[in-house]
Structure formats: structure tokens, C-alpha cells
Tab-separated table of C-alpha atoms in Angstrom:
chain	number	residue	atom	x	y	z
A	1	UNK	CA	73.983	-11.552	-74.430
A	2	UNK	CA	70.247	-10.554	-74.771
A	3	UNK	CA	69.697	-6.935	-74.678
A	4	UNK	CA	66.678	-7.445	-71.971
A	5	UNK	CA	70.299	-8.559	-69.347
A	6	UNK	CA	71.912	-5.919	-70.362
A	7	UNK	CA	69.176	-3.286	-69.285
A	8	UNK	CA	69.594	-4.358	-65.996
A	9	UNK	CA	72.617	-4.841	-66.177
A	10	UNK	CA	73.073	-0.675	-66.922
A	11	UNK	CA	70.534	-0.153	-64.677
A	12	UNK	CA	71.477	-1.349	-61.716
A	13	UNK	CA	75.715	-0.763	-62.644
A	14	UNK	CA	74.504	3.559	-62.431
A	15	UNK	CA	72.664	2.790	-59.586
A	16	UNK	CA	75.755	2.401	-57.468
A	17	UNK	CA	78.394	-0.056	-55.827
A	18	UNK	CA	77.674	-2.999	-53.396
A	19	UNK	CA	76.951	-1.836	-50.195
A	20	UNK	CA	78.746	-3.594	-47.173
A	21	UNK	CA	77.381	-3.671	-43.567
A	22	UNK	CA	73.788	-4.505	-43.928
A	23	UNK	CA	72.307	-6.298	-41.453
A	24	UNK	CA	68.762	-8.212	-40.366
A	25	UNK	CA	67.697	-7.995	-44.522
A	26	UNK	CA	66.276	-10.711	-46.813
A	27	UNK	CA	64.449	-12.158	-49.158
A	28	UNK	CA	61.588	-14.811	-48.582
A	29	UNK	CA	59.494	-17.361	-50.658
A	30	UNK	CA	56.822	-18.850	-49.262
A	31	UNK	CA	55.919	-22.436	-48.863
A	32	UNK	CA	52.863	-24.389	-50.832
A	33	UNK	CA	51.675	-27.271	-51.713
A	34	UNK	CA	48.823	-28.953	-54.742
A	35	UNK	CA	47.566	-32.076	-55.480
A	36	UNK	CA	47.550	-33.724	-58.683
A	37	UNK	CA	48.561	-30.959	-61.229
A	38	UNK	CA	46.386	-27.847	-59.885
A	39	UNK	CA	48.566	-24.607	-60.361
A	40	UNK	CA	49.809	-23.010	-56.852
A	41	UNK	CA	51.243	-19.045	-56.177
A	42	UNK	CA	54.309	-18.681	-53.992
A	43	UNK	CA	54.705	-15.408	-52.320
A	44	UNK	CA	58.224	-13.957	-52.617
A	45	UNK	CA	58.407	-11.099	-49.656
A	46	UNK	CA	61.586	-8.917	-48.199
A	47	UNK	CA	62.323	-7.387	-45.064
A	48	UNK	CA	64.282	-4.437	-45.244
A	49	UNK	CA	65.757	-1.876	-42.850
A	50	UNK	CA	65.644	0.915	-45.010
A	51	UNK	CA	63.588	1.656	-48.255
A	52	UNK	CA	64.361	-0.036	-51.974
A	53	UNK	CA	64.597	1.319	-54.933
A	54	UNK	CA	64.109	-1.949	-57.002
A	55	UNK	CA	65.393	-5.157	-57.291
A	56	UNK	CA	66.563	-8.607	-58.831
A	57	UNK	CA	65.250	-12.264	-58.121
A	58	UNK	CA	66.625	-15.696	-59.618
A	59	UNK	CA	64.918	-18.393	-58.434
A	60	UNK	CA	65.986	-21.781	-58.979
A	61	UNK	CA	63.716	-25.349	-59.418
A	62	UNK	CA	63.846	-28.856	-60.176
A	63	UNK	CA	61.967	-28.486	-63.837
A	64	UNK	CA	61.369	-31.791	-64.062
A	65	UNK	CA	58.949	-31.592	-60.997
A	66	UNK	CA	57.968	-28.041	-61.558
A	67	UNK	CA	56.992	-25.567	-64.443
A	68	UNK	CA	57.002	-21.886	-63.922
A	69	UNK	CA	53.919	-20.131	-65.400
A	70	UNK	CA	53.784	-16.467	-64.258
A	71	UNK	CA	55.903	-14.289	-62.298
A	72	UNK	CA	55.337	-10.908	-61.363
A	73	UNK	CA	55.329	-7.505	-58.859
A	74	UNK	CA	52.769	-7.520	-56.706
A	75	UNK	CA	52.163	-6.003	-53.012
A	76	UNK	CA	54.398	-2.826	-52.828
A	77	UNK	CA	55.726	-3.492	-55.972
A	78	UNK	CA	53.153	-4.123	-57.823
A	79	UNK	CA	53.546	0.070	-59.582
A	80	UNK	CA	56.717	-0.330	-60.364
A	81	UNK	CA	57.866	1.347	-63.829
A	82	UNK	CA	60.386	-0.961	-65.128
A	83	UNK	CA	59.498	-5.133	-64.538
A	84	UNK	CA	61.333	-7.953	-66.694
A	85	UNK	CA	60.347	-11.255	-66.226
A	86	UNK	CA	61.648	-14.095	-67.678
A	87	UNK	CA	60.866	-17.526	-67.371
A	88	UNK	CA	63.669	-19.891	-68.176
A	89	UNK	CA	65.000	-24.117	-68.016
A	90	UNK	CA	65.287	-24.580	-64.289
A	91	UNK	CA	63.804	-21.432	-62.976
A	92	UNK	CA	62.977	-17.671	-63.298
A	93	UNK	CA	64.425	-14.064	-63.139
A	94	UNK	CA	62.356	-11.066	-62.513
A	95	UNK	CA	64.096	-7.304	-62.439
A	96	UNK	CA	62.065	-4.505	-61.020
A	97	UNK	CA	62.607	-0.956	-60.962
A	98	UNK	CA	60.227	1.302	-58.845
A	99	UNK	CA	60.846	4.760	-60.655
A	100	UNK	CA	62.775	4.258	-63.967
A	101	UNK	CA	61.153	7.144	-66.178
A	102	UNK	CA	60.459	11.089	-65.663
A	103	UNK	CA	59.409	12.749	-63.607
A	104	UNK	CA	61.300	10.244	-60.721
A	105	UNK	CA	59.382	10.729	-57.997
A	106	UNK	CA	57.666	7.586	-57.672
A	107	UNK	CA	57.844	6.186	-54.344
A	108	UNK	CA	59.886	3.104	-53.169
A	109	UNK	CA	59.163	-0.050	-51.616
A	110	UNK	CA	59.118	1.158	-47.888
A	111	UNK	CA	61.730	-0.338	-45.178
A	112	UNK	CA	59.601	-3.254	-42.575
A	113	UNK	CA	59.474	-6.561	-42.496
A	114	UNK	CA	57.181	-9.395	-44.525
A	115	UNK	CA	56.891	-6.856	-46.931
A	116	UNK	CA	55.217	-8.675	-50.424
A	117	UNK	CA	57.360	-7.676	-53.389
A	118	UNK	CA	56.503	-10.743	-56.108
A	119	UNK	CA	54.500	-13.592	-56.931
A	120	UNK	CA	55.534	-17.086	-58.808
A	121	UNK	CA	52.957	-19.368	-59.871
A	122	UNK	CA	53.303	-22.474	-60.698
A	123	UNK	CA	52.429	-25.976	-61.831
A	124	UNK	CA	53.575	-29.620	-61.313
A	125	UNK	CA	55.238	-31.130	-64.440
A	126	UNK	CA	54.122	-34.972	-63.330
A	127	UNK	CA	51.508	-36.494	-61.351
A	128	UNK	CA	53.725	-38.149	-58.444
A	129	UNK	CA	53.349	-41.171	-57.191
A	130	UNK	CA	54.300	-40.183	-53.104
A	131	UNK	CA	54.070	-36.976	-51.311
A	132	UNK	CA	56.975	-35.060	-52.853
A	133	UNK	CA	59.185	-31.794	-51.352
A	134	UNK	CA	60.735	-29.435	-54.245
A	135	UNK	CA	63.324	-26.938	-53.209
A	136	UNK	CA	62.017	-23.486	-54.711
A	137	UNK	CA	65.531	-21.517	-53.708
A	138	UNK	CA	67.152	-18.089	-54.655
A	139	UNK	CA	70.915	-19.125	-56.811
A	140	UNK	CA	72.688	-16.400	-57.813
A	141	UNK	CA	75.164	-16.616	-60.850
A	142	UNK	CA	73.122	-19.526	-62.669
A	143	UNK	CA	70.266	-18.122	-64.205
A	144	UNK	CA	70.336	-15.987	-67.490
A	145	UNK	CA	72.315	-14.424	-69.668
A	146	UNK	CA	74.921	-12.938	-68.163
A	147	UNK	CA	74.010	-14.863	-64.833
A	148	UNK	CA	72.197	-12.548	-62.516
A	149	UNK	CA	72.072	-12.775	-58.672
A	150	UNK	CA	69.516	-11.804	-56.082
A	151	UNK	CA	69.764	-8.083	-54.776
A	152	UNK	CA	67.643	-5.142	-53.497
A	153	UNK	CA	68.774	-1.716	-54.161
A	154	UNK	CA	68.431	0.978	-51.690
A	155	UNK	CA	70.028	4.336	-51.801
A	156	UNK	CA	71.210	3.752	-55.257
A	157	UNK	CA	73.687	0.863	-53.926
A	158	UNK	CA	73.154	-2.653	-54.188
A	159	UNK	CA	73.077	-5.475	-51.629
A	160	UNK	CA	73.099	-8.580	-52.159
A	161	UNK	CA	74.202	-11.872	-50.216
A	162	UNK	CA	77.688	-11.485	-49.966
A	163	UNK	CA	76.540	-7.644	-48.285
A	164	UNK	CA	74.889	-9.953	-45.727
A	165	UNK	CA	71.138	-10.213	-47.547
A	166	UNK	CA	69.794	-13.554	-46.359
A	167	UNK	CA	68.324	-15.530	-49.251
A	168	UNK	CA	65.568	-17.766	-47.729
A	169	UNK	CA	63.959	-20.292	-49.995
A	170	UNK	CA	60.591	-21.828	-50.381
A	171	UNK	CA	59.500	-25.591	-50.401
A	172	UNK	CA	57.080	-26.637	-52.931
A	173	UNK	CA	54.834	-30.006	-51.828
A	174	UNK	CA	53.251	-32.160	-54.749
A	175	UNK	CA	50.623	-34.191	-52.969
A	176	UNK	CA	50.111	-37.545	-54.279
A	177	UNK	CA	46.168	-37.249	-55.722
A	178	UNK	CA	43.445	-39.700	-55.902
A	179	UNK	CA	43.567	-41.519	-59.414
A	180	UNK	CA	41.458	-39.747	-62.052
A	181	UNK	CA	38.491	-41.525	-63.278
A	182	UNK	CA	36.308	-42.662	-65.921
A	183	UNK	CA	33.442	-44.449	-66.004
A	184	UNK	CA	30.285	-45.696	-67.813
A	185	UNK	CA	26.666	-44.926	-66.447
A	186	UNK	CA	24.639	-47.821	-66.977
A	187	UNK	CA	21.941	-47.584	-69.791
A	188	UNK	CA	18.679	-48.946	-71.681
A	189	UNK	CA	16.245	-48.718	-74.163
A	190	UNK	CA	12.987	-50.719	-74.650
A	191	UNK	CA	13.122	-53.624	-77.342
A	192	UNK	CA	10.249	-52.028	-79.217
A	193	UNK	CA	11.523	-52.643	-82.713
A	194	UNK	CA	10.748	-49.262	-83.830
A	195	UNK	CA	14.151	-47.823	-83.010
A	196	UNK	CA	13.537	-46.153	-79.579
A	197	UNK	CA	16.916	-44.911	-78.269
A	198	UNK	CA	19.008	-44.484	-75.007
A	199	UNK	CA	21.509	-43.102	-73.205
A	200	UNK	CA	24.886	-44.473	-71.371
A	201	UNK	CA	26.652	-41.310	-69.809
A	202	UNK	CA	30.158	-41.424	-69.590
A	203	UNK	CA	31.227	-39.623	-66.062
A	204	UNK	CA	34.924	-38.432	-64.904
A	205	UNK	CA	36.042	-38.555	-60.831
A	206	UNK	CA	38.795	-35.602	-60.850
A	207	UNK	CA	40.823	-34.002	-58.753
A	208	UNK	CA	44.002	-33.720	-60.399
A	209	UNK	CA	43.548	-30.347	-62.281
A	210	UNK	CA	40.810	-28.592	-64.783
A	211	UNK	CA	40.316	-30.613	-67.977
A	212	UNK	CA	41.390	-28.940	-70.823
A	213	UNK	CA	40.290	-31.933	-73.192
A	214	UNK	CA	39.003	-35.278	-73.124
A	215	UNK	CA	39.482	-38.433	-75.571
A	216	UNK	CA	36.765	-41.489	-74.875
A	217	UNK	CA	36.600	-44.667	-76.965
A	218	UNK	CA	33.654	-46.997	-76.196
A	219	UNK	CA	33.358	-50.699	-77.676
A	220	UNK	CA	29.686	-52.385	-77.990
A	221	UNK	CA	28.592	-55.716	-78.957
A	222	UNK	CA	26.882	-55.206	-82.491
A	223	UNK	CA	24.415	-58.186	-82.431
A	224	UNK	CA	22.743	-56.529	-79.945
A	225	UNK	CA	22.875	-53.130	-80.359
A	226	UNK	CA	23.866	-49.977	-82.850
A	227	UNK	CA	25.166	-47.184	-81.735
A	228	UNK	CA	23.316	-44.056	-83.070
A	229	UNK	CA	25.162	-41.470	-82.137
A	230	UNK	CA	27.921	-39.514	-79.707
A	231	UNK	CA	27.329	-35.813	-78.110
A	232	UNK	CA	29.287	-33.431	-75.399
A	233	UNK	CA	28.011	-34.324	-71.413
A	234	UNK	CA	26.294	-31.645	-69.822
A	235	UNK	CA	29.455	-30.684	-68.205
A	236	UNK	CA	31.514	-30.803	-71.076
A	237	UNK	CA	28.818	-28.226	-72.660
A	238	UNK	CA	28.810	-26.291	-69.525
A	239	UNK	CA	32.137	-25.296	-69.801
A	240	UNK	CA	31.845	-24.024	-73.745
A	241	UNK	CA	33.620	-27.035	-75.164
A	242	UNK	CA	34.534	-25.472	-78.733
A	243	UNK	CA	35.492	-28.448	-80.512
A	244	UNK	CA	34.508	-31.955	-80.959
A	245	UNK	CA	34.938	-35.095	-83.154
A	246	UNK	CA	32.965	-37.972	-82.983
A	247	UNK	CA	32.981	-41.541	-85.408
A	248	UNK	CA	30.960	-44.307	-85.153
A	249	UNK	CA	32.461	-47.812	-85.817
A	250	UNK	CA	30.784	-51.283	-86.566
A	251	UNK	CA	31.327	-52.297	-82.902
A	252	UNK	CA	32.074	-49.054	-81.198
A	253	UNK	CA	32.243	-45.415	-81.254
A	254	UNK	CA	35.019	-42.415	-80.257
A	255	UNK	CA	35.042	-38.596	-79.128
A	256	UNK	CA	37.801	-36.179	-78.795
A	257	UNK	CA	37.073	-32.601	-77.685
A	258	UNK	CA	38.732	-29.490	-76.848
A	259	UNK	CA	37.639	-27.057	-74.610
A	260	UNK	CA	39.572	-23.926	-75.737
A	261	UNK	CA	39.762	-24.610	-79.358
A	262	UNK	CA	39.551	-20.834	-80.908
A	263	UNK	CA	40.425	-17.583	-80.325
A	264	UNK	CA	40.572	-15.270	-78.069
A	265	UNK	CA	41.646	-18.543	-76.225
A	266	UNK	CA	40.248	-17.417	-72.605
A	267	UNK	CA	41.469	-20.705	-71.077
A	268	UNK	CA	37.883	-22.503	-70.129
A	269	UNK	CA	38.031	-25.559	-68.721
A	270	UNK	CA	36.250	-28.402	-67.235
A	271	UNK	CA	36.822	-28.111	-63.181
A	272	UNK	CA	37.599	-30.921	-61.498
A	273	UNK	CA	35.003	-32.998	-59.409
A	274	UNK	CA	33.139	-36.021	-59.177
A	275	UNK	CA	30.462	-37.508	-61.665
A	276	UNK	CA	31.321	-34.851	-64.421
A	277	UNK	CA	29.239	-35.626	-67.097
A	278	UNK	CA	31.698	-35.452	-70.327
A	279	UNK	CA	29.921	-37.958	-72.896
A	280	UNK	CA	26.766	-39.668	-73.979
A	281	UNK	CA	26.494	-42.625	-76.253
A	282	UNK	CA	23.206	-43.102	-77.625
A	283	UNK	CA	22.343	-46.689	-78.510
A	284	UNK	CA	19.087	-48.207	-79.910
A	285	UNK	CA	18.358	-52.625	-79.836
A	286	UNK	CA	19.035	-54.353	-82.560
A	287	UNK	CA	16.188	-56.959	-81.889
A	288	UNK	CA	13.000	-56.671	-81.000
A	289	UNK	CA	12.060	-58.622	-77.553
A	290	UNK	CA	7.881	-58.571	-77.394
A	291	UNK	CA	5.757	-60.220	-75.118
A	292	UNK	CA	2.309	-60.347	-73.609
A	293	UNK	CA	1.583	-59.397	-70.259
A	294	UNK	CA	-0.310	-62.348	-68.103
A	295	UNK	CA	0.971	-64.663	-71.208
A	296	UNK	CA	1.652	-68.135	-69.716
A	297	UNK	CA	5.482	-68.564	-69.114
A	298	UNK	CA	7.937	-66.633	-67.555
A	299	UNK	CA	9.151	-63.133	-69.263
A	300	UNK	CA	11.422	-63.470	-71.823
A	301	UNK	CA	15.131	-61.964	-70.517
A	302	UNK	CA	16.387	-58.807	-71.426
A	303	UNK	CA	19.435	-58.569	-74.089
A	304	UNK	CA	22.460	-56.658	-72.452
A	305	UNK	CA	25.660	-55.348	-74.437
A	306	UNK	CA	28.677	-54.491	-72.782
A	307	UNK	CA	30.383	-51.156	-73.013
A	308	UNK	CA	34.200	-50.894	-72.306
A	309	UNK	CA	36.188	-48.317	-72.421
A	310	UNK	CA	38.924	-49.857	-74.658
A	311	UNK	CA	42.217	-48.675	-75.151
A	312	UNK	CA	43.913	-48.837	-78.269
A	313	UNK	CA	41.039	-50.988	-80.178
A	314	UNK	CA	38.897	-47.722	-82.503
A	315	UNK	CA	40.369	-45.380	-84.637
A	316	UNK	CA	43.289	-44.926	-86.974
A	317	UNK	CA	45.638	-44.313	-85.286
A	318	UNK	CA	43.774	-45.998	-82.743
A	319	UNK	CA	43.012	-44.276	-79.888
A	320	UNK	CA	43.067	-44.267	-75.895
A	321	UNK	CA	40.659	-42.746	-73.236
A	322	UNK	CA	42.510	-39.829	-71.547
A	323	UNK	CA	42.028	-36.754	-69.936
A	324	UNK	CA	43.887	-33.376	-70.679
A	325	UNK	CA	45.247	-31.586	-67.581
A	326	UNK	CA	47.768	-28.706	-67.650
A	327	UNK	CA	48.743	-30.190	-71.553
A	328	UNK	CA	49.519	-33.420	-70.415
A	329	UNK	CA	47.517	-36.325	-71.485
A	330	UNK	CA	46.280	-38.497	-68.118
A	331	UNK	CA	45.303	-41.815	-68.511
A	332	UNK	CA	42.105	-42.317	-65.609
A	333	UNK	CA	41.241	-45.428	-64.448
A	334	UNK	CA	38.223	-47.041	-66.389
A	335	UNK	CA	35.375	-48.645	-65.333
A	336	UNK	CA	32.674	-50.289	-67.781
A	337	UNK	CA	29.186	-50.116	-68.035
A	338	UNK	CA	25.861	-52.238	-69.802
A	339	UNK	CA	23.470	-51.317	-71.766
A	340	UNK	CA	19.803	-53.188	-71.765
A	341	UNK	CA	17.663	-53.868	-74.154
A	342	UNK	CA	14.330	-54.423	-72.350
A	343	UNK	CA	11.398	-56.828	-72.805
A	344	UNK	CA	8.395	-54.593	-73.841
């Protein structure tokens, strides 16, 4: 028994015996829905025909579907002197008492209806493949240690569903999301032979939460060009990207960065959108490809590389291109690019 359950336990055991005979009172959750795995707040409310001293909520979920990342008073409980909040496998419990320390005079959660008492935030474990339902629900007598049930407390007696308190739960809708994206931006560079560089951008299409981190690993052909060097995207700079780590290969090049690397850890991430830009591989031509302008014959051609995005071909262990949402790793669809090495 943890000694957090048995504070409430006390708590609510002096504030009285079960009260019989209520009628038209309950607790609420809200329903929501996200797409992808974007964080979502349910609002847990009460109506109540007479005012309430504090109260207990266990809320059960499928955790396989759903994670539980915050839960906490708010609305007219949101002063309350004495919260506990745990989040546990399968759901949550949150105790709340209004006015638990001298001089008691605090004032209650007042009697009406749709009143806001709590909030419960939280995140989709998976990306699903089809529109989903999860059942967000109160359970009473699963849920901690000893096994609490839902009640309010008014007049120093408690109520709770077998006092007739209706226990309504929430549905929580995962939307199935677009496919993340990656993709490679085109590039060039003239075939000067002194070196002259360019750019192929690597760009994400996302909608399926913030990006906490990204891995991309880029093959090249290496008759035809070198790869100089690998640097952060301007939106992967833009949202103070702490850490990076780049290596160049023979016939290809990687990059794995972190947004929130160090302390304080403020949780920055890369939002989603379309044509982030997270990456840029800077390439110079490996031959030069000279000609005379108004020299008879046709142009010579240009020399083009390709660029995949390879999975499981660079590094040791050998890497994949993925994206970082919520702290699981998402692989994106990938789309290659070229890069041109122009007649000059």
C-alpha cells in the first residue's frame, strides 16, 4: 500500500459515511479527437446539486491506444489545497481536496451543472491505420493501490455511484493521418572544376505530431560527385535543434539530430507542416564538363547523380530515415531526388 492511497484514504474515511438519496449528480468527460500522434485535453466536469468539498476520479483506457500525460484541477478546482495525481498502466487517479490545511475556510466547488473540475491530456500510443473510437470511462475498484472509486464529497459525506452519482465517460477518436514525408529537393552545381558547391535540401510533409528528432541517410553516386558536407535545414535551426551528428561515407552521407538535447529540457520541437526544411547535403562535381559557347556541335550533357534516401545501407549499425514524434520513431515515406552537374 503506498502511503500517497492511504492519505486519501484517511481523508476522505473522517470526512464521513456514504450518503444515500442523491439524485440528478455526475461526473462527465468530454469527447476529442487527434490525428496522427498530436496530444489532445479531455475535460472532466460534474454537476452537482449541492456544493463539494473535494473529490476522487479513476479513469480507465485502452493503453495500448492511449498514453496519459498530465492530469490535473482546473476550473473550480483548480485552488484546491490537497491534489494527487497519479498516472498509472491503463489509466489515471486524481484526489482533490478543496480546503485540507488551516485556517479551513477555503471555499468549495459550488453546486450547478457543467461545472469544470479536471483536465486529462493525452496522446495516441500508435499511428492507426483507420479512424479509431477509445473508451475514456470512469471504473471504480481497478485502479491503484488499494483500488479507488469515483466520488464527490459534499457535506463531509461521500457519494459515489452506488449513492446514485452517474459516471459518464468520454470517447477518444484517433484519426487516421496523412503519411509523413520525406523528400529530396532537387540540386546542382556548375562543372567548373574548381570545386564550386551545391545544395539538395531534404524537406518533411507532417502532420502527425511535432518532431522531436530526425535521422536522414542519403546515398550518391561517387563517380560523379563528392559529398562535402551535411548541416541542420532552416527549420531544423529554427526550432534550436541542440544536437547533431553528421558522417560522410564514400558513396553517401548521414544526420541524426535532437531537438531537446540539454537541460533545462523546455520541450522544443519541430511543428508539423509541409516542406519543412530539416537537411542540406552539399555536393560539389567530380568532373569537370567545359565547353565553348557558339562551338560547332551540340552542348555536351550534363552529369546527374542520384540521391536516395536509403534505408539500412550507411552507418554502423546502419541506419534508417525516420522521424521522432511523441518518442516514437516514424518511418515517412521517401521520395528521391538528383543532383546536376552542369555544362559550364
Amino acid at each position: 500500500m503506498r502511503p500517497i492511497s492511504i492519505v486519501f484514504l484517511v481523508i476522505f474515511a473522517l470526512l464521513g459515511l456514504n450518503l444515500t438519496g442523491s439524485a440528478q449528480q455526475s461526473l462527465s468527460i468530454s469527447d476529442g479527437s487527434t490525428q496522427g500522434l498530436s496530444s489532445e485535453t479531455l475535460t472532466i466536469t460534474l454537476d452537482a446539486t449541492a456544493d463539494v468539498q473535494g473529490y476522487v476520479l479513476a479513469i480507465a483506457f485502452d493503453d495500448t491506444l492511449l498514453t496519459a500525460s498530465d492530469l490535473q484541477p482546473a476550473g473550480a478546482a483548480e485552488n484546491a489545497e490537497l491534489v494527487v495525481a497519479e498516472i498509472l498502466t491503463g489509466g489515471v487517479t486524481l484526489g482533490v481536496v478543496m480546503d485540507s490545511e488551516p485556517p479551513y475556510g477555503d471555499a468549495p466547488i459550488p453546486a450547478g451543472n457543467g461545472t469544470t473540475i479536471a483536465t486529462l491530456t493525452v496522446t495516441p500510443a500508435q499511428v492507426v491505420g483507420s479512424d479509431t473510437d477509445v473508451a475514456v470511462d470512469f471504473q471504480d475498484g481497478t485502479l491503484n493501490s488499494p483500488a479507488l472509486d469515483n466520488i464527490i464529497v459534499q457535506g463531509g459525506l461521500s457519494v459515489g455511484a452506488g449513492e446514485g452519482l452517474g459516471l459518464n465517460g468520454g470517447t477518444m477518436t484517433l484519426l487516421e493521418p496523412p503519411p509523413a514525408s520525406m523528400y529530396i529537393e532537387d540540386g546542382s552545381a556548375p562543372a567548373d572544376g574548381f570545386g564550386t558547391t551545391g545544395d539538395a535540401r531534404i524537406l518533411i510533409d507532417n502532420s502527425l505530431g511535432d518532431v522531436q528528432g530526425f535521422v536522414t541517410a542519403v546515398t550518391h553516386d561517387g563517380a560523379v560527385i563528392t559529398l562535402e558536407s551535411i548541416s541542420l535545414g532552416a527549420d531544423a535551426e529554427a526550432a534550436g535543434t541542440e544536437f547533431e551528428i553528421a558522417n560522410i561515407y564514400e558513396n553517401g552521407g548521414t544526420l541524426g539530430a535532437v531537438v531537446d538535447f540539454t537541460a533545462p529540457f523546455e520541450g522544443q520541437t519541430i511543428p508539423q507542416g509541409n516542406g519543412l526544411h530539416i537537411a542540406s547535403y552539399t555536393y560539389s562535381c567530380d568532373n569537370s564538363n567545359i565547353y565553348t559557347e557558339g562551338a560547332p556541335g551540340t552542348p555536351p550533357a550534363p552529369e546527374i547523380s542520384a540521391l536516395t534516401l536509403a534505408d539500412g545501407l550507411l552507418g554502423d549499425p546502419v541506419l534508417n530515415n525516420v522521424l521522432v514524434i511523441t518518442g516514437l520513431s516514424i518511418s515517412p515515406l521517401l521520395e528521391n531526388g538528383t543532383f546536376t552537374c552542369e555544362p559550364v
